Every structure is written in structure tokens, then in C-alpha cells.
Coordinates of C-alpha atoms in Angstrom, one line a residue:
Chain A
M1265 CA -35.4 -17.1 4.4
T1266 CA -37.1 -16.3 1.0
T1267 CA -36.3 -19.3 -0.5
T1268 CA -37.9 -21.6 1.5
L1269 CA -40.8 -19.2 1.5
A1270 CA -41.4 -18.5 -2.5
P1271 CA -42.0 -22.6 -3.8
A1272 CA -44.3 -23.3 0.0
T1273 CA -46.1 -19.8 -1.8
R1274 CA -46.9 -21.2 -4.3
E1275 CA -48.3 -24.3 -3.5
T1276 CA -50.7 -22.7 -1.3
T1277 CA -52.0 -20.8 -4.4
A1278 CA -52.8 -23.7 -6.3
T1279 CA -54.4 -26.1 -4.0
T1280 CA -56.1 -23.8 -1.3
K1281 CA -59.0 -21.6 -2.6
A1282 CA -60.1 -20.9 0.7
A1283 CA -57.8 -18.6 1.8
P1284 CA -56.8 -16.7 -1.1
R1285 CA -55.8 -13.5 -0.1
T1286 CA -53.7 -14.8 2.8
A1287 CA -51.4 -17.4 0.4
A1288 CA -51.5 -13.0 -2.2
R1289 CA -50.2 -11.9 0.9
T1290 CA -47.4 -14.9 1.6
R1291 CA -46.6 -14.2 -1.9
R1292 CA -46.3 -10.7 -1.4
T1293 CA -43.9 -11.1 1.3
A1294 CA -41.8 -13.5 -0.5
V1295 CA -41.9 -11.7 -3.6
A1296 CA -40.4 -8.3 -1.9
W1297 CA -38.0 -10.5 0.7
L1298 CA -36.6 -11.7 -2.4
F1299 CA -35.8 -8.0 -3.5
L1300 CA -34.7 -6.8 0.1
A1301 CA -32.5 -9.9 0.4
P1302 CA -28.4 -8.2 -1.3
F1303 CA -28.9 -5.4 0.9
T1304 CA -30.5 -7.9 3.8
L1305 CA -27.4 -10.3 3.4
L1306 CA -24.5 -7.4 3.3
F1307 CA -26.2 -5.5 5.9
L1308 CA -25.8 -9.0 8.3
L1309 CA -22.9 -10.0 7.0
Y1310 CA -21.1 -6.0 7.6
T1311 CA -23.0 -5.1 10.1
A1312 CA -25.4 -6.8 12.1
I1313 CA -22.9 -9.4 13.4
P1314 CA -19.6 -7.2 13.6
A1315 CA -22.1 -5.1 15.9
V1316 CA -22.8 -8.1 17.5
A1317 CA -19.8 -10.2 17.5
A1318 CA -18.3 -6.7 18.3
L1319 CA -20.3 -6.7 22.5
G1320 CA -18.3 -10.7 22.3
F1321 CA -15.1 -9.6 21.8
S1322 CA -15.3 -7.5 24.7
L1323 CA -15.6 -9.6 26.9
T1324 CA -12.6 -12.2 25.4
D1325 CA -8.6 -11.2 25.7
L1326 CA -8.9 -11.5 22.3
R1327 CA -5.5 -10.7 20.5
G1328 CA -4.8 -10.4 17.1
A1329 CA -2.9 -13.4 17.0
D1330 CA -4.7 -15.3 18.4
L1331 CA -7.4 -15.1 15.0
R1332 CA -6.0 -18.1 13.9
T1333 CA -6.7 -20.2 16.9
P1334 CA -10.4 -19.7 18.6
L1335 CA -9.4 -22.1 21.9
A1336 CA -6.8 -19.6 22.8
V1337 CA -9.4 -17.1 23.7
N1338 CA -10.8 -16.7 27.1
F1339 CA -14.0 -15.6 28.7
T1340 CA -12.9 -12.4 30.9
G1341 CA -16.5 -10.4 31.2
L1342 CA -15.7 -7.4 32.3
D1343 CA -12.5 -6.9 32.6
N1344 CA -11.6 -5.2 28.7
Y1345 CA -14.4 -2.6 30.6
L1346 CA -13.2 -2.5 33.8
R1347 CA -9.3 -1.5 32.3
L1348 CA -10.4 1.2 30.3
F1349 CA -12.0 2.9 32.3
Q1350 CA -8.3 2.6 34.8
D1351 CA -6.8 3.7 31.8
D1352 CA -5.8 7.4 32.1
S1353 CA -5.2 7.3 28.5
F1354 CA -8.8 6.5 27.7
L1355 CA -10.1 8.7 30.4
R1356 CA -8.2 12.0 28.3
D1357 CA -9.3 10.7 25.7
I1358 CA -12.9 10.7 26.4
G1359 CA -12.4 14.4 27.5
N1360 CA -10.7 15.1 24.1
T1361 CA -13.1 13.7 22.0
A1362 CA -16.0 15.5 24.4
L1363 CA -13.9 18.5 23.3
F1364 CA -14.1 18.1 19.7
V1365 CA -18.1 17.9 20.2
A1366 CA -17.9 20.6 22.5
A1367 CA -15.9 23.5 20.1
G1368 CA -17.4 21.7 16.6
V1369 CA -20.5 21.7 16.7
P1370 CA -21.0 24.4 17.3
L1371 CA -18.7 26.2 15.4
T1372 CA -19.6 24.1 11.9
M1373 CA -23.2 25.1 12.6
G1374 CA -22.7 28.7 13.6
V1375 CA -21.0 29.0 10.4
G1376 CA -22.7 26.5 8.3
F1377 CA -26.1 28.9 9.1
T1378 CA -24.6 32.4 9.2
L1379 CA -23.6 31.4 5.5
A1380 CA -27.1 30.1 4.7
L1381 CA -29.0 32.9 6.5
A1382 CA -26.6 34.8 4.2
L1383 CA -27.2 33.1 1.0
D1384 CA -31.0 33.1 1.3
S1385 CA -31.1 36.9 2.2
G1386 CA -32.7 37.7 -1.2
I1387 CA -29.4 38.0 -3.1
Q1388 CA -29.2 36.6 -7.0
R1389 CA -25.9 36.8 -8.5
L1390 CA -23.4 34.7 -7.5
R1391 CA -25.2 32.8 -5.1
G1392 CA -25.0 29.7 -7.2
A1393 CA -20.9 29.2 -7.3
L1394 CA -20.8 30.8 -3.7
R1395 CA -23.1 27.1 -2.6
T1396 CA -21.0 25.5 -4.9
V1397 CA -17.7 27.0 -3.3
F1398 CA -18.8 26.1 0.6
F1399 CA -20.1 23.3 -0.4
A1400 CA -16.6 21.7 -1.9
P1401 CA -14.6 20.9 1.1
V1402 CA -16.9 18.3 1.6
V1403 CA -16.2 15.9 -1.0
T1404 CA -12.4 17.1 -0.8
N1405 CA -11.1 13.7 -0.1
V1406 CA -9.6 13.9 4.0
V1407 CA -6.1 12.1 3.3
A1408 CA -5.7 15.2 0.5
A1409 CA -7.1 18.0 2.1
A1410 CA -4.6 16.7 5.6
L1411 CA -1.9 16.7 4.3
I1412 CA -2.4 19.8 2.4
W1413 CA -3.0 21.4 6.4
Q1414 CA 0.1 20.1 7.3
Y1415 CA 2.1 21.7 4.8
A1416 CA 0.3 25.3 5.1
F1417 CA 1.1 24.9 9.5
H1418 CA 4.3 23.8 9.2
P1419 CA 6.6 25.7 10.9
D1420 CA 8.1 27.2 8.2
G1421 CA 4.6 27.2 5.9
T1422 CA 2.1 29.3 4.7
V1423 CA 0.5 30.4 8.2
N1424 CA 3.6 31.0 9.8
Q1425 CA 5.3 32.9 6.6
A1426 CA 1.9 35.3 6.8
L1427 CA 2.6 35.5 10.2
A1428 CA 6.0 36.8 10.1
A1429 CA 5.2 39.3 7.8
V1430 CA 3.0 41.0 9.6
G1431 CA 5.5 40.6 12.8
L1432 CA 4.8 37.5 14.6
A1433 CA 6.8 34.6 15.8
G1434 CA 4.6 31.7 14.6
P1435 CA 4.0 28.4 16.7
N1436 CA 4.4 24.8 16.0
W1437 CA 1.2 24.2 15.6
L1438 CA 1.1 20.4 14.9
D1439 CA 3.5 19.9 18.1
D1440 CA 2.4 21.7 20.4
P1441 CA -0.3 20.0 23.0
D1442 CA -2.0 23.1 22.8
L1443 CA -2.2 24.2 19.7
A1444 CA -2.5 21.2 17.7
M1445 CA -6.3 20.4 19.1
P1446 CA -7.5 24.0 17.4
V1447 CA -6.1 22.6 13.6
V1448 CA -7.2 19.7 13.5
V1449 CA -10.8 20.7 14.9
L1450 CA -10.0 23.8 12.2
L1451 CA -10.3 21.0 9.7
G1452 CA -13.2 19.5 11.0
V1453 CA -14.8 22.6 10.8
W1454 CA -13.6 23.1 6.6
R1455 CA -14.6 19.7 6.0
N1456 CA -18.5 19.6 7.3
F1457 CA -19.6 23.6 7.4
G1458 CA -20.7 22.5 3.2
T1459 CA -23.2 19.4 4.9
A1460 CA -24.4 22.1 8.0
M1461 CA -25.4 25.2 5.3
V1462 CA -26.8 22.6 2.5
L1463 CA -29.3 21.5 5.4
F1464 CA -30.3 24.9 6.8
L1465 CA -30.3 26.6 3.4
A1466 CA -33.1 23.7 2.8
G1467 CA -34.8 24.2 5.9
L1468 CA -35.3 28.2 5.4
Q1469 CA -36.6 27.9 2.0
A1470 CA -39.1 25.9 3.3
I1471 CA -40.5 29.0 5.4
P1472 CA -43.0 30.4 4.1
R1473 CA -42.4 33.8 2.4
D1474 CA -45.8 35.2 3.9
V1475 CA -44.6 34.8 6.8
Y1476 CA -42.0 37.4 7.1
E1477 CA -44.8 40.0 4.5
A1478 CA -47.3 39.3 7.4
A1479 CA -44.9 39.9 9.9
A1480 CA -43.3 42.8 7.9
L1481 CA -46.4 44.3 7.5
D1482 CA -46.8 44.3 11.9
G1483 CA -43.8 46.2 12.1
A1484 CA -41.8 43.6 13.1
G1485 CA -38.3 43.8 11.8
R1486 CA -35.2 41.8 10.5
W1487 CA -33.6 40.7 13.9
R1488 CA -37.3 40.2 15.1
Q1489 CA -37.9 38.4 12.3
L1490 CA -35.1 36.4 12.6
R1491 CA -36.0 35.7 16.1
Y1492 CA -39.6 34.9 16.3
I1493 CA -39.6 33.9 12.4
T1494 CA -36.7 32.2 11.4
L1495 CA -35.5 30.9 14.1
P1496 CA -38.3 29.1 15.6
L1497 CA -39.8 27.5 12.5
L1498 CA -36.0 25.9 11.6
L1499 CA -36.0 24.2 15.2
P1500 CA -36.0 20.7 13.6
T1501 CA -33.6 21.7 11.1
T1502 CA -31.1 22.9 13.9
L1503 CA -31.9 19.9 15.9
M1504 CA -31.0 17.8 12.5
V1505 CA -28.1 19.0 12.1
S1506 CA -27.1 19.6 15.7
V1507 CA -27.3 15.6 16.1
L1508 CA -25.6 14.6 13.0
L1509 CA -22.5 16.8 13.7
T1510 CA -22.4 15.8 17.2
V1511 CA -22.2 11.8 16.2
F1512 CA -20.0 12.6 14.0
Y1513 CA -17.2 14.6 15.5
L1514 CA -18.5 12.0 18.9
Q1515 CA -16.4 9.5 15.6
V1516 CA -14.2 11.9 14.6
F1517 CA -11.0 10.0 13.7
D1518 CA -10.1 11.1 9.8
E1519 CA -8.7 13.9 11.2
P1520 CA -6.6 13.8 14.3
Y1521 CA -5.4 10.3 12.4
L1522 CA -3.3 12.2 9.6
L1523 CA -3.3 15.6 11.2
T1524 CA -1.1 13.9 14.5
D1525 CA -1.7 10.4 14.6
G1526 CA -3.7 11.6 18.7
G1527 CA 0.0 13.4 19.7
P1528 CA 1.4 15.3 20.7
L1529 CA 1.4 13.3 24.0
G1530 CA -2.1 12.5 23.0
S1531 CA -3.4 16.0 23.1
T1532 CA -6.0 15.4 20.0
E1533 CA -6.4 11.3 20.5
S1534 CA -9.8 10.7 20.3
V1535 CA -11.7 7.6 21.4
A1536 CA -12.0 6.0 17.7
L1537 CA -8.6 6.8 17.6
Y1538 CA -8.2 4.6 20.8
T1539 CA -10.2 1.7 19.1
Y1540 CA -7.9 2.3 16.1
H1541 CA -4.3 1.7 18.0
Q1542 CA -5.2 -0.7 20.3
F1543 CA -6.4 -3.0 17.3
G1544 CA -3.1 -2.2 15.4
A1545 CA -1.1 -3.2 18.5
G1546 CA -3.3 -6.7 18.4
Q1547 CA -5.4 -6.1 21.6
F1548 CA -8.9 -6.9 19.5
G1549 CA -10.2 -7.5 23.3
M1550 CA -9.8 -4.1 24.4
S1551 CA -10.3 -2.3 20.7
S1552 CA -14.0 -4.0 20.8
A1553 CA -14.5 -3.0 24.5
A1554 CA -14.1 0.9 23.4
S1555 CA -15.7 0.8 20.3
F1556 CA -19.1 -1.2 22.1
V1557 CA -18.6 2.3 24.6
M1558 CA -18.7 5.0 21.8
L1559 CA -21.6 3.0 20.1
V1560 CA -23.9 3.5 23.5
L1561 CA -21.9 6.8 23.2
V1562 CA -23.7 7.1 19.6
A1563 CA -27.3 5.5 20.3
V1564 CA -27.7 7.3 23.1
V1565 CA -27.2 11.3 20.9
S1566 CA -29.6 9.7 18.3
V1567 CA -32.5 7.8 20.8
V1568 CA -32.0 11.6 22.3
Q1569 CA -32.5 12.6 18.9
F1570 CA -35.3 11.0 18.0
R1571 CA -36.9 12.1 21.5
L1572 CA -36.5 15.7 21.2
L1573 CA -37.7 15.2 17.0
R1574 CA -40.4 13.6 17.7
S1575 CA -42.3 16.0 20.8
R1576 CA -41.0 18.9 18.2
T1577 CA -42.0 18.2 15.0
Chain B
M1111 CA -19.9 36.4 12.7
T1112 CA -23.1 38.3 13.4
A1113 CA -21.7 41.2 11.6
L1114 CA -22.6 38.2 8.2
T1115 CA -26.0 38.3 8.5
P1116 CA -27.9 40.3 6.0
T1117 CA -30.5 41.8 8.9
T1118 CA -27.3 44.6 9.6
L1119 CA -25.4 45.1 6.7
K1120 CA -26.3 46.5 3.0
R1121 CA -26.2 44.1 0.2
P1122 CA -22.4 44.9 -0.8
A1123 CA -21.3 45.0 2.4
L1124 CA -23.1 41.6 2.2
Y1125 CA -21.4 40.0 -1.2
G1126 CA -18.0 41.2 -0.2
A1127 CA -18.1 39.1 3.3
L1128 CA -19.1 36.0 1.6
I1129 CA -16.5 36.4 -1.3
L1130 CA -14.2 36.8 1.6
C1131 CA -15.4 33.7 2.6
A1132 CA -15.3 31.9 -0.3
L1133 CA -11.7 32.3 -0.5
L1134 CA -11.0 31.6 2.7
T1135 CA -12.9 28.3 1.6
V1136 CA -10.6 27.9 -1.2
L1137 CA -7.2 28.7 0.0
P1138 CA -6.6 25.3 1.4
F1139 CA -6.9 24.3 -2.7
A1140 CA -4.3 27.1 -3.6
W1141 CA -1.7 26.2 -0.8
G1142 CA -2.3 22.7 -2.2
V1143 CA -2.0 23.7 -6.2
S1144 CA 0.2 25.7 -5.9
G1145 CA 3.0 23.5 -3.7
S1146 CA 2.6 20.5 -5.9
L1147 CA 4.4 22.8 -8.9
R1148 CA 7.1 24.2 -6.8
G1149 CA 10.2 22.1 -7.4
L1150 CA 11.9 20.4 -4.4
D1151 CA 14.7 23.0 -3.7
E1152 CA 12.5 25.0 -4.1
I1153 CA 10.3 24.2 -1.1
R1154 CA 13.3 23.8 0.8
S1155 CA 14.2 27.3 0.3
D1156 CA 11.2 28.9 0.6
P1157 CA 8.7 26.7 1.7
G1158 CA 6.0 29.1 2.7
A1159 CA 5.4 30.9 -0.1
L1160 CA 1.7 31.3 -1.7
L1161 CA 3.4 30.9 -5.6
P1162 CA 5.3 28.6 -7.2
H1163 CA 8.6 30.8 -8.5
H1164 CA 10.1 28.2 -11.1
P1165 CA 6.3 26.4 -11.9
T1166 CA 7.3 22.7 -13.0
L1167 CA 5.0 19.7 -13.7
G1168 CA 8.5 17.0 -12.6
N1169 CA 6.3 16.0 -9.0
F1170 CA 3.7 14.7 -10.8
T1171 CA 6.1 12.6 -13.4
R1172 CA 8.1 11.7 -10.5
L1173 CA 4.7 10.2 -8.6
F1174 CA 3.6 8.0 -11.3
E1175 CA 6.9 7.1 -12.3
T1176 CA 8.0 5.8 -8.8
Q1177 CA 5.4 6.0 -6.3
G1178 CA 3.1 3.8 -8.2
F1179 CA -0.4 6.1 -8.0
G1180 CA -0.9 4.9 -11.8
R1181 CA -1.5 1.7 -9.9
F1182 CA -3.2 3.1 -7.0
A1183 CA -6.2 5.1 -9.5
L1184 CA -6.8 2.2 -11.0
N1185 CA -7.2 -0.3 -7.8
S1186 CA -9.7 3.5 -6.6
L1187 CA -11.1 3.4 -10.0
V1188 CA -11.6 -0.6 -9.7
V1189 CA -13.2 -0.6 -6.1
A1190 CA -14.8 2.4 -7.3
A1191 CA -17.1 0.2 -10.3
M1192 CA -18.1 -2.8 -7.5
V1193 CA -19.1 -0.6 -4.8
V1194 CA -21.7 1.8 -7.4
A1195 CA -22.6 -1.4 -9.8
G1196 CA -23.2 -3.0 -5.9
N1197 CA -25.5 -0.5 -4.7
I1198 CA -26.8 0.3 -7.2
A1199 CA -28.6 -2.8 -7.4
A1200 CA -29.1 -4.1 -3.9
A1201 CA -30.5 0.1 -3.3
S1202 CA -33.3 -0.1 -6.1
A1203 CA -34.6 -3.4 -5.1
A1204 CA -34.8 -2.7 -1.1
G1205 CA -35.7 1.0 -1.6
Y1206 CA -38.7 -0.7 -4.5
A1207 CA -39.9 -3.0 -1.9
L1208 CA -39.6 -0.6 1.2
A1209 CA -41.8 2.1 -0.9
K1210 CA -44.4 0.1 -2.8
L1211 CA -44.8 -3.8 -1.7
D1212 CA -47.0 -4.5 1.3
F1213 CA -45.7 -6.8 3.0
A1214 CA -44.9 -8.6 6.5
G1215 CA -42.0 -7.0 8.5
R1216 CA -41.7 -4.2 6.0
R1217 CA -41.8 -2.0 9.5
L1218 CA -38.6 -4.0 10.9
A1219 CA -36.8 -3.9 7.6
F1220 CA -37.2 0.2 7.5
G1221 CA -36.3 0.3 11.0
T1222 CA -33.3 -2.0 10.0
V1223 CA -32.5 0.8 7.0
M1224 CA -32.2 3.5 9.5
A1225 CA -30.4 1.9 12.4
A1226 CA -28.0 0.8 10.4
L1227 CA -27.3 4.3 9.1
M1228 CA -26.5 5.0 12.8
V1229 CA -23.7 2.0 13.6
P1230 CA -20.7 4.2 13.6
F1231 CA -18.0 2.4 11.3
T1232 CA -15.0 1.5 14.8
A1233 CA -17.9 -0.4 16.3
V1234 CA -17.6 -2.6 13.6
F1235 CA -14.5 -2.5 12.0
V1236 CA -12.5 -5.0 13.9
T1237 CA -15.2 -8.1 13.4
Q1238 CA -15.3 -6.2 10.2
F1239 CA -11.6 -7.3 9.4
V1240 CA -12.0 -10.5 10.8
I1241 CA -14.8 -11.1 8.5
T1242 CA -13.1 -10.3 5.7
V1243 CA -10.3 -12.4 6.4
D1244 CA -12.6 -16.1 6.9
L1245 CA -13.8 -14.6 3.7
G1246 CA -10.5 -15.5 2.0
L1247 CA -10.5 -11.2 1.2
A1248 CA -8.1 -9.9 3.3
D1249 CA -6.4 -7.3 0.9
T1250 CA -7.8 -7.7 -2.0
L1251 CA -9.5 -5.6 -4.1
A1252 CA -13.4 -7.5 -3.7
G1253 CA -12.6 -7.2 0.3
I1254 CA -12.1 -3.2 -0.1
A1255 CA -15.6 -3.3 -1.7
L1256 CA -17.8 -5.4 -0.4
P1257 CA -19.2 -3.7 2.8
G1258 CA -20.0 -0.1 0.6
A1259 CA -21.8 -2.3 -1.5
A1260 CA -25.3 -1.9 -0.3
L1261 CA -25.5 1.9 2.1
P1262 CA -28.1 2.4 4.2
M1263 CA -27.9 5.7 2.5
S1264 CA -28.5 4.5 -0.9
V1265 CA -31.6 2.2 0.2
F1266 CA -33.3 5.3 1.7
I1267 CA -32.8 7.7 -1.1
M1268 CA -34.5 4.8 -3.6
R1269 CA -37.6 5.1 -1.0
Q1270 CA -38.1 8.6 -1.2
Y1271 CA -37.9 8.4 -5.2
A1272 CA -40.0 5.3 -4.8
L1273 CA -42.9 7.5 -2.7
S1274 CA -43.3 10.0 -5.0
V1275 CA -43.9 7.6 -7.8
P1276 CA -47.3 7.4 -8.1
D1277 CA -49.2 4.1 -6.9
E1278 CA -51.6 3.9 -9.3
L1279 CA -48.9 3.8 -12.8
L1280 CA -47.9 0.3 -10.5
E1281 CA -51.7 -0.8 -10.1
A1282 CA -52.3 -0.2 -13.4
A1283 CA -49.6 -2.7 -14.6
R1284 CA -50.2 -5.2 -11.9
I1285 CA -54.1 -5.0 -13.2
D1286 CA -52.7 -5.5 -16.6
G1287 CA -51.2 -9.0 -15.4
A1288 CA -47.4 -7.3 -15.2
G1289 CA -45.3 -9.6 -12.3
E1290 CA -43.4 -7.1 -9.7
F1291 CA -40.3 -8.7 -11.2
R1292 CA -41.9 -7.3 -14.4
I1293 CA -43.0 -3.9 -13.4
F1294 CA -39.9 -3.3 -11.5
F1295 CA -37.4 -3.4 -14.1
G1296 CA -40.1 -2.0 -16.9
I1297 CA -42.1 0.4 -14.8
F1298 CA -39.7 1.6 -12.0
L1299 CA -36.2 1.4 -13.0
P1300 CA -36.9 3.9 -16.2
L1301 CA -38.8 5.9 -14.0
A1302 CA -35.9 6.3 -11.1
G1303 CA -32.9 8.0 -13.0
P1304 CA -32.5 11.2 -10.8
A1305 CA -32.1 8.6 -7.5
V1306 CA -29.8 6.3 -9.5
A1307 CA -27.6 9.2 -10.7
T1308 CA -27.7 10.1 -6.9
I1309 CA -26.6 7.0 -5.7
T1310 CA -24.1 6.8 -8.1
I1311 CA -22.7 9.9 -7.3
M1312 CA -23.3 9.7 -3.2
S1313 CA -21.8 5.7 -3.7
F1314 CA -18.7 7.2 -5.9
L1315 CA -18.3 9.6 -3.5
T1316 CA -18.3 7.6 -0.6
S1317 CA -15.9 5.0 -2.5
W1318 CA -13.3 7.1 -3.6
N1319 CA -12.7 9.4 -0.4
N1320 CA -12.6 5.7 1.9
F1321 CA -9.6 5.5 3.4
V1322 CA -9.5 3.7 7.2
W1323 CA -11.0 0.6 5.8
P1324 CA -8.8 0.4 3.1
L1325 CA -6.1 1.2 5.2
I1326 CA -7.6 -1.9 7.1
V1327 CA -7.7 -4.0 4.1
A1328 CA -5.3 -3.4 1.9
Q1329 CA -2.4 -4.6 2.7
S1330 CA 0.5 -5.0 0.2
M1331 CA 1.1 -1.6 -2.4
S1332 CA -0.9 -4.1 -5.4
T1333 CA -4.1 -3.6 -3.6
Y1334 CA -3.5 0.3 -2.1
T1335 CA -6.1 2.2 -3.4
L1336 CA -5.2 6.5 -3.8
P1337 CA -5.9 7.7 -0.1
V1338 CA -4.3 4.8 1.4
G1339 CA -1.3 5.1 -0.9
L1340 CA -1.3 8.0 -0.4
A1341 CA -1.0 8.8 3.4
A1342 CA 1.5 5.9 2.6
T1343 CA 3.8 7.8 0.8
S1344 CA 3.8 11.1 3.2
Q1345 CA 4.5 8.6 5.9
A1346 CA 7.3 7.6 4.0
A1347 CA 8.2 11.3 2.9
A1348 CA 7.6 12.3 6.3
H1349 CA 11.5 12.7 6.9
V1350 CA 12.9 14.2 3.7
T1351 CA 9.4 16.2 4.0
D1352 CA 9.1 16.0 0.3
Y1353 CA 5.9 18.3 0.1
G1354 CA 6.0 19.3 -3.6
L1355 CA 5.6 15.1 -4.3
L1356 CA 2.6 15.0 -1.7
L1357 CA 0.7 18.0 -2.7
A1358 CA 0.9 16.5 -6.0
G1359 CA -0.5 13.4 -5.3
A1360 CA -2.8 15.4 -2.6
I1361 CA -3.9 16.5 -6.4
V1362 CA -4.1 13.7 -7.9
V1363 CA -6.4 12.0 -4.9
M1364 CA -8.9 15.2 -5.4
L1365 CA -8.7 16.3 -8.7
P1366 CA -11.5 14.1 -10.1
V1367 CA -13.7 14.7 -7.6
L1368 CA -14.1 18.0 -7.1
V1369 CA -14.1 17.9 -11.3
L1370 CA -17.3 15.4 -11.1
F1371 CA -18.2 18.0 -7.8
L1372 CA -18.2 21.1 -10.0
C1373 CA -20.5 19.9 -13.7
L1374 CA -23.0 17.5 -11.3
Q1375 CA -23.0 18.8 -8.2
R1376 CA -27.2 19.1 -8.4
Y1377 CA -27.0 14.8 -7.5
F1378 CA -23.7 16.1 -4.5
V1379 CA -25.8 18.2 -2.8
Q1380 CA -29.1 16.0 -3.0
G1381 CA -27.4 12.9 -1.8
I1382 CA -25.8 14.9 1.0
A1383 CA -29.4 17.1 1.4
G1384 CA -31.8 14.1 1.0
T1385 CA -30.0 11.9 4.3
G1386 CA -27.6 14.2 6.0
M1387 CA -25.2 11.2 5.1
R1388 CA -21.8 11.7 3.0

């Protein structure tokens, strides 16, 4: 687009003196799109086209084996979607994903907010060091973290040895359908509370100190200040963090894939992991349909977020 | 949880609670380091002990001698270098244009960046894979790097930074007859050091820790990045449960970034706080 615009623009500026203003604007536009070209090209190739194509794939019976023989692919309409919503394992995975969101979001936010509040409460010593420590899991590689988790929650691992030391018999965490999910969620919380904490800290530091001083003069105690100043003024941050985490846990993949590969008995398989398993089985059409359902879910959450943010701020 | 709030506690209790939380946070690192220093016999006989009885670096030498971790590390570095270079080039130009140039389609372009921030990876990876195969880039390092070479997050960070550069500075150069490219390279980029640093850190982190995409694209050991190599080693070792070796691998994968983080944490935190993304 930019390459065809640029010469035409130059011609206009040279010949038509009558409209220098529009010519200059066309030229500016051409230059700007030239600046945007590398990003735009990669965005089209790896985001826009794939997103549209995924929708197309989801309406076909495309299999991995068909990649070299496109003519063998049939248009099947909404078949994949109908099959998805009759597939017990997909419905179970939607339930699992909802569980990830319902447990992961409040826990991550709760820990992040509490620590942010503690770090913002006027302590001076160790503040930077503590913030660094709490943020370290965010930058830690998830494959490495998951391995350590597996080791710790192994039947003879550190966690069970600690339990044995106080006389408790530790279970086989990751092989128990009821216990695997809490461990997977715990890894997610450990990896993400630092992000929530940093965002809450930024929000807390944006609240002017004199608001608190005025409230204190009027006799408001710490709890009332928290209830009537901090929480209301922090609402935009809280909304942002909650949506960010909701979108994250809706797409949860790494933690269940690495710790349990969705097991035992599918008890930790998320929608994203379902998509990946279908892809691995060569069912590209089904995989695309499942991923499109996820795209819609994420889009709905994002739109709701923007509505909320706009009406509140 | 509420017991932690500063409102109800005196300072020493607050410090105590915070330090306890910090210890809990670093506990997994301690498990990893201690496990990586223990021999196979020791792990078998006393798997859950927190401290090694006879510390050894044997796991690390085995890792590099027999498991090809040197190659994986090199691959990770090459991919990260491509990703970082792509992000600096593409995002500084795009961010500058979005913040400082007035042009037709500007709102659309910015809307696109914001929308791109939200497209879930699972929604596009199948087609990304098909495109990568079509481009002949399957099982190549370029194929691993390319989708991350222009992250919307980087464009967003660069745009936010460019907004803070005064217009007068650029206007003065324009009046002196400088073209947009001269202004970009001569005035804007030299000023953009902090934003370039943030983008470098963030895109390096994204690339170094990226797992699923390299897992899909890399099909042979020669293109494995560290996380993929570690996951493969872990699956291969599942029956032996050679945890000493695996934990040594985990340390090799996470240590470079943790050291980098300790040195440059300001930029890491800025990057996350600026976009709320990883």
C-alpha cells in the first residue's frame, strides 16, 4: 500500500499547487504508513490472517494430513461447533476453565492487593528488596517452575515430607483428580500475583496523600480510610487487573499442560489445552472451532471491561 | 489474609508477615537449586530433603554433555536476538508514527494495535503453524522468532513514550527542513533510550520464556530452544525420574533471566506496569 502511495504523492505536490494542503497530508500519510509497515506486515501475516483463517478452518473438516492436499478438505458448516457442544470432554473443559477463573482471579488479586497495601503502608526498609522478591516468579520460566512444582508435589517430594514431619500422610497430589486442580491453580497464582501487586502498587501510589490526611483530621480510622478512600479510588485499577487476570486464566495452558497434561482423567484440561490436544491429534478443523469459541469468550470479557472502564472513569 | 493489612498491625508484625511471604515466594527456587545439586542416589533414597547431603555439580555437566543443552541455549539466544532486533526496529517506527505523525487511518492503526494485544494465542496458532509451513519456515529458528518479532506490547510501550516527547522539539526540526526519517533517527531515537531498554527487556523475556510456539515449530533437537529441550528431557526422563538432572535444566533455563531481572528490575517492572502484559 505504501509503495504505491509514495510516488503518486510526490507527483501531486510537484504539479498541483492548488491543493498543497491535501497533497501534504497525503504525503504525511504515506510516510506514516511506511513507518508502520514492518509492524503491519507481521501483524497481517501472524495475527489478522490467522484469526480470519481460523474461522474458515473451523467450518471445514481440515486435518493435519490434508495440509498438502487442499482439495480433500470439505466445507462442513457448523458441524464442528455442533460436535463441540455435544462433546462431554469439551463441556468438562469449559467447566474446568471456569474453575480456573473462579479460583485463580480472586486468589491472585487478593494476594497481589494485600502485598501492595503492605508495601505501600509507609515501610521504608526492605521495601525494594521485597518488591523484587515478590515479582521474581513473574519472570521465571514456566517450564522450569512447573518441573520444580512436580518435584515438590511428588508422592515422596518436599511437600509430603514436610507433612510427614508433622505426622500427616501426604496424598499423591498430581495423580488425584480432586487435588491436581488446586496445585495447578497454585502455580498460576504464584506466577501471577507479582503482576497484580505491581499494578495495584502503581494505583495506590497515584492516590494523593492529602486525601488521607484530610480524612484522618475528620477522625476516620484506617479501616474507614481503606473502605471509603482507597477502595473507591482504586476501582479503575481493580477492574483492569481483574479483566487482565480473567483473560489470562480463560486462556490458561502452560500450567495444566506442564504439570498434568490435563489429567488425571481430564480434571485439569482447559479449553486451550483441548484446542492443543485436537491440534496434536491432527483435527485442525475441530481445534480451530474450539479456539474460535475461546476467541469469542475473550472478546466478550474485553468488551465488558472497556464498557465498565469507560463508564467508571 | 486480612491479618496482613497494615491497618491492624504494628510495624514488627508487618515486617514479619512480609518476610514470611517472601520466604514462601522463594521456596520453589530453593527447592530447585537444592535438588539440582543432589546426585541420583541421594534423590532416590531421600527425595524430599530440602538440603543436599553431598552437593555436586554432576547434574550440570551431564546436562551439557549428554542432553545438548549447549545447543538449546544457543538456539534460545539466536531466537531472542532476532525477536529483540525485530521489536526495536518495528515498534520504535510504529510507536513514533502513532504518537507523533498526523495521518489518515491513525485511529484505525492504533485500534489495531490494541486489538492485537488481546488476540489469544490459542485462537491463531493453528493457522500460524500452517502459514509457517507454507513459508518453508517449519523447524527453523526464523520460524520460531518471526511471529514475535513485532509485538503489539512493544508498539504500545513505544507509543506511550513517544507521547511524552515534546512536539516543539520535532516541530523545530521540521521548520529547519528535516525530513521525517531524519527527525526519527536523529532526534527521536537518541531520546528513546529508556523505551528501547524496556522493549529490549520485555521482548527478550517473552522470547526466552516462550514455550508453546517453539514447541509446535521446532520438530528436531537441532532447533529446540531451552524450554522445549527441558520439556522434552522431562518427558524422556519421566520413568527414570532423574530429578537432579531435570532441576539442573530448570536452573539453566531460569537463572539467566533472574540475574538479568535483579540487575535491571526497574525496566521489567515498568514494562509490566505500562501494559499489564507479559
